[in-house]
PDB file of C-alpha atoms in Angstrom:
ATOM      1  CA  CYS L  28      12.617   2.222   2.235  1.00  0.00           C
ATOM      2  CA  CYS L  29       8.918   1.912   3.034  1.00  0.00           C
ATOM      3  CA  LYS L  30       8.990   5.273   4.783  1.00  0.00           C
ATOM      4  CA  SER L  31       9.199   7.062   1.437  1.00  0.00           C
ATOM      5  CA  PHE L  32       5.648   5.897   0.627  1.00  0.00           C
ATOM      6  CA  VAL L  33       3.823   7.114   3.737  1.00  0.00           C
ATOM      7  CA  TRP L  34       1.855  10.327   4.035  1.00  0.00           C
ATOM      8  CA  ILE L  35       4.045  11.994   6.651  1.00  0.00           C
ATOM      9  CA  CYS L  36       7.106  11.726   4.383  1.00  0.00           C
ATOM     10  CA  ARG L  37       5.541  13.075   1.175  1.00  0.00           C
ATOM     11  CA  VAL L  38       7.081  16.533   1.598  1.00  0.00           C
ATOM     12  CA  ARG L  39      10.564  14.991   1.426  1.00  0.00           C
ATOM     13  CA  SER L  40       9.866  12.149  -1.005  1.00  0.00           C
ATOM     14  CA  LYS L  41       7.780  14.314  -3.381  1.00  0.00           C
ATOM     15  CA  ARG L  42       5.527  11.308  -4.029  1.00  0.00           C
ATOM     16  CA  SER L  43       1.978  11.967  -5.173  1.00  0.00           C
ATOM     17  CA  ARG L  44      -0.645  10.458  -7.437  1.00  0.00           C
ATOM     18  CA  ASP L  45       0.789  12.576 -10.286  1.00  0.00           C
ATOM     19  CA  SER L  46       4.406  11.766  -9.378  1.00  0.00           C
ATOM     20  CA  PRO L  47       4.373   8.255  -7.859  1.00  0.00           C
ATOM     21  CA  PHE L  48       8.124   7.685  -8.322  1.00  0.00           C
ATOM     22  CA  GLY L  49       8.864  10.814  -6.261  1.00  0.00           C
ATOM     23  CA  ASP L  50      12.164  12.686  -6.127  1.00  0.00           C
ATOM     24  CA  VAL L  51      14.449  10.020  -7.576  1.00  0.00           C
ATOM     25  CA  GLN L  52      17.497  12.147  -6.721  1.00  0.00           C
ATOM     26  CA  ARG L  53      17.001  11.211  -3.061  1.00  0.00           C
ATOM     27  CA  PRO L  54      18.603   7.872  -2.100  1.00  0.00           C
ATOM     28  CA  PHE L  55      15.781   6.846   0.261  1.00  0.00           C
ATOM     29  CA  VAL L  56      13.259   7.349  -2.569  1.00  0.00           C
ATOM     30  CA  GLN L  57      15.437   5.281  -4.921  1.00  0.00           C
ATOM     31  CA  HIS L  58      15.577   2.538  -2.273  1.00  0.00           C
ATOM     32  CA  GLY L  59      11.797   2.680  -1.844  1.00  0.00           C
ATOM     33  CA  ASN L  60      11.243   2.311  -5.597  1.00  0.00           C
ATOM     34  CA  SER L  61      13.714  -0.571  -5.667  1.00  0.00           C
ATOM     35  CA  PHE L  62      11.955  -2.205  -2.701  1.00  0.00           C
ATOM     36  CA  ALA L  63       8.597  -1.950  -4.478  1.00  0.00           C
ATOM     37  CA  LEU L  64      10.030  -3.533  -7.618  1.00  0.00           C
ATOM     38  CA  ARG L  65      11.542  -6.413  -5.621  1.00  0.00           C
ATOM     39  CA  ALA L  66       8.316  -6.969  -3.669  1.00  0.00           C
ATOM     40  CA  ILE L  67       6.295  -7.158  -6.888  1.00  0.00           C
ATOM     41  CA  PHE L  68       8.889  -9.452  -8.459  1.00  0.00           C
ATOM     42  CA  PHE L  69       8.561 -11.913  -5.553  1.00  0.00           C
ATOM     43  CA  ALA L  70       4.762 -11.658  -5.654  1.00  0.00           C
ATOM     44  CA  LEU L  71       4.921 -12.403  -9.395  1.00  0.00           C
ATOM     45  CA  VAL L  72       7.120 -15.463  -8.789  1.00  0.00           C
ATOM     46  CA  ALA L  73       4.690 -16.618  -6.089  1.00  0.00           C
ATOM     47  CA  THR L  74       1.708 -16.093  -8.391  1.00  0.00           C
ATOM     48  CA  CYS L  75       3.361 -17.971 -11.254  1.00  0.00           C
ATOM     49  CA  ASN L  76       4.001 -20.889  -8.887  1.00  0.00           C
ATOM     50  CA  GLY L  77       0.408 -20.988  -7.673  1.00  0.00           C
ATOM     51  CA  CYS L  78       1.190 -19.494  -4.265  1.00  0.00           C
ATOM     52  CA  GLN L  79      -0.832 -16.876  -2.437  1.00  0.00           C
ATOM     53  CA  TRP L  80       0.893 -13.802  -1.079  1.00  0.00           C
ATOM     54  CA  ALA L  81       0.334 -10.607   0.897  1.00  0.00           C
ATOM     55  CA  LEU L  82       2.074  -7.235   0.920  1.00  0.00           C
ATOM     56  CA  GLU L  83       1.580  -5.235   4.133  1.00  0.00           C
ATOM     57  CA  GLN L  84       1.828  -1.451   4.131  1.00  0.00           C
ATOM     58  CA  PRO L  85       0.892   1.370   6.517  1.00  0.00           C
ATOM     59  CA  VAL L  86      -2.593   2.588   5.657  1.00  0.00           C
ATOM     60  CA  SER L  87      -1.234   5.945   4.400  1.00  0.00           C
ATOM     61  CA  SER L  88       1.206   4.278   1.991  1.00  0.00           C
ATOM     62  CA  ASN L  89       0.915   5.235  -1.658  1.00  0.00           C
ATOM     63  CA  ILE L  90       3.012   2.325  -2.966  1.00  0.00           C
ATOM     64  CA  ASN L  91      -0.008   1.275  -5.013  1.00  0.00           C
ATOM     65  CA  PHE L  92       0.233   4.531  -6.998  1.00  0.00           C
ATOM     66  CA  LEU L  93       3.381   3.204  -8.714  1.00  0.00           C
ATOM     67  CA  PRO L  94       2.186   2.122 -12.174  1.00  0.00           C
ATOM     68  CA  PHE L  95       3.890  -1.281 -12.121  1.00  0.00           C
ATOM     69  CA  VAL L  96       2.462  -2.014  -8.654  1.00  0.00           C
ATOM     70  CA  ALA L  97      -1.059  -0.905  -9.640  1.00  0.00           C
ATOM     71  CA  ASP L  98      -0.908  -2.950 -12.859  1.00  0.00           C
ATOM     72  CA  PHE L  99       0.316  -6.067 -11.086  1.00  0.00           C
ATOM     73  CA  LEU L 100      -2.281  -5.798  -8.297  1.00  0.00           C
ATOM     74  CA  ARG L 101      -5.003  -5.538 -10.937  1.00  0.00           C
ATOM     75  CA  ILE L 102      -3.675  -8.424 -13.072  1.00  0.00           C
ATOM     76  CA  ALA L 103      -3.166 -10.656  -9.996  1.00  0.00           C
ATOM     77  CA  LYS L 104      -6.696  -9.780  -8.840  1.00  0.00           C
ATOM     78  CA  ALA L 105      -5.331  -8.803  -5.440  1.00  0.00           C
ATOM     79  CA  SER L 106      -7.744  -7.488  -2.864  1.00  0.00           C
ATOM     80  CA  GLN L 107      -7.070  -4.840  -0.261  1.00  0.00           C
ATOM     81  CA  VAL L 108      -7.817  -5.546   3.398  1.00  0.00           C
ATOM     82  CA  THR L 109      -7.545  -2.797   6.019  1.00  0.00           C
ATOM     83  CA  THR L 110      -6.973  -3.881   9.592  1.00  0.00           C
ATOM     84  CA  TYR L 111      -5.491  -2.656  12.861  1.00  0.00           C
ATOM     85  CA  LEU L 112      -2.521  -4.330  14.514  1.00  0.00           C
ATOM     86  CA  GLY L 113      -3.986  -3.848  17.985  1.00  0.00           C
ATOM     87  CA  GLN L 114      -6.753  -6.295  17.045  1.00  0.00           C
ATOM     88  CA  PHE L 115      -4.099  -9.024  17.008  1.00  0.00           C
ATOM     89  CA  GLY L 116      -2.267  -8.245  20.245  1.00  0.00           C
ATOM     90  CA  ALA L 117       0.175  -5.567  19.085  1.00  0.00           C
ATOM     91  CA  PRO L 118       0.805  -2.738  21.567  1.00  0.00           C
ATOM     92  CA  SER L 119      -0.264  -0.204  18.907  1.00  0.00           C
ATOM     93  CA  THR L 120      -3.563   0.193  17.059  1.00  0.00           C
ATOM     94  CA  LYS L 121      -1.568   1.036  13.916  1.00  0.00           C
ATOM     95  CA  ALA L 122      -3.707   0.787  10.783  1.00  0.00           C
ATOM     96  CA  VAL L 123      -2.300  -1.297   7.942  1.00  0.00           C
ATOM     97  CA  LYS L 124      -3.508  -2.349   4.535  1.00  0.00           C
ATOM     98  CA  LEU L 125      -2.809  -5.749   3.088  1.00  0.00           C
ATOM     99  CA  PHE L 126      -2.721  -6.319  -0.654  1.00  0.00           C
ATOM    100  CA  THR L 127      -3.267 -10.035  -1.072  1.00  0.00           C
ATOM    101  CA  THR L 128      -4.353 -12.898  -3.297  1.00  0.00           C
ATOM    102  CA  ALA L 129      -5.219 -15.051  -0.270  1.00  0.00           C
ATOM    103  CA  ALA L 130      -8.998 -15.032   0.239  1.00  0.00           C
ATOM    104  CA  PHE L 131      -8.687 -16.038   3.914  1.00  0.00           C
ATOM    105  CA  MET L 132      -6.945 -12.726   4.641  1.00  0.00           C
ATOM    106  CA  SER L 133     -10.345 -11.021   4.409  1.00  0.00           C
ATOM    107  CA  MET L 134     -10.986 -12.489   7.888  1.00  0.00           C
ATOM    108  CA  MET L 135      -8.334 -10.057   9.167  1.00  0.00           C
ATOM    109  CA  ARG L 136     -10.482  -7.087   8.146  1.00  0.00           C
ATOM    110  CA  ALA L 137     -11.288  -5.207  11.330  1.00  0.00           C
ATOM    111  CA  PRO L 138     -13.401  -2.169  12.144  1.00  0.00           C
ATOM    112  CA  ARG L 139     -11.692   1.028  13.157  1.00  0.00           C
ATOM    113  CA  PRO L 140     -11.155   0.938  16.932  1.00  0.00           C
ATOM    114  CA  TYR L 141     -13.352   3.299  18.921  1.00  0.00           C
ATOM    115  CA  GLY L 142     -11.749   6.698  19.357  1.00  0.00           C
ATOM    116  CA  LEU L 143      -9.268   6.296  16.486  1.00  0.00           C
ATOM    117  CA  ALA L 144      -9.509   9.195  14.026  1.00  0.00           C
ATOM    118  CA  LYS L 145     -10.769   8.402  10.555  1.00  0.00           C
ATOM    119  CA  LEU L 146      -7.736   7.746   8.354  1.00  0.00           C
ATOM    120  CA  VAL L 147      -9.174   8.311   4.882  1.00  0.00           C
ATOM    121  CA  ARG L 148     -11.368  11.027   3.470  1.00  0.00           C
ATOM    122  CA  PRO L 149     -15.050  10.112   3.221  1.00  0.00           C
ATOM    123  CA  ASN L 150     -16.724   9.970  -0.205  1.00  0.00           C
ATOM    124  CA  LYS L 151     -13.536   8.825  -1.913  1.00  0.00           C
ATOM    125  CA  LYS L 152     -14.043   5.216  -2.979  1.00  0.00           C
ATOM    126  CA  LYS L 153     -10.779   3.901  -4.418  1.00  0.00           C
ATOM    127  CA  GLY L 154      -9.589   0.595  -5.812  1.00  0.00           C
ATOM    128  CA  VAL L 155      -6.323  -1.075  -4.888  1.00  0.00           C
ATOM    129  CA  ASP L 156      -4.542   0.871  -7.622  1.00  0.00           C
ATOM    130  CA  GLY L 157      -5.384   4.170  -5.894  1.00  0.00           C
ATOM    131  CA  ASN L 158      -7.766   5.315  -8.622  1.00  0.00           C
ATOM    132  CA  ARG L 159     -11.404   6.059  -8.044  1.00  0.00           C
ATOM    133  CA  LYS L 160     -13.749   3.219  -8.831  1.00  0.00           C
ATOM    134  CA  GLN L 161     -16.208   3.971 -11.609  1.00  0.00           C
TER     135      GLN L 161
END
């Protein structure tokens, strides 16, 4: 399900900033959209009950381009933390982004490991909803 949101799959999923729901004729894209809706539902329930939450995604994920995800992240005042799994003992340096309402998660922010290619284009400052900050 999550695979339909990552950069490498965009040719098949047809997801983009202009078409965040992608090719809804493809079952794996439908499952991804359904997953996103369920994840936001549970985050909403957690928020309404005073709980903090986090949603982890690969750094190239565009799940936050979905309008209902972007709106909820903004309303919940979620922050985005980018980190690298290798910093925490994982065998891979895989970059992930965390959307979270838990302030302590900012301690997980980690610099890009030496030698790892830059994963985002420079000069493109974006908010958690995927839109450029003004």
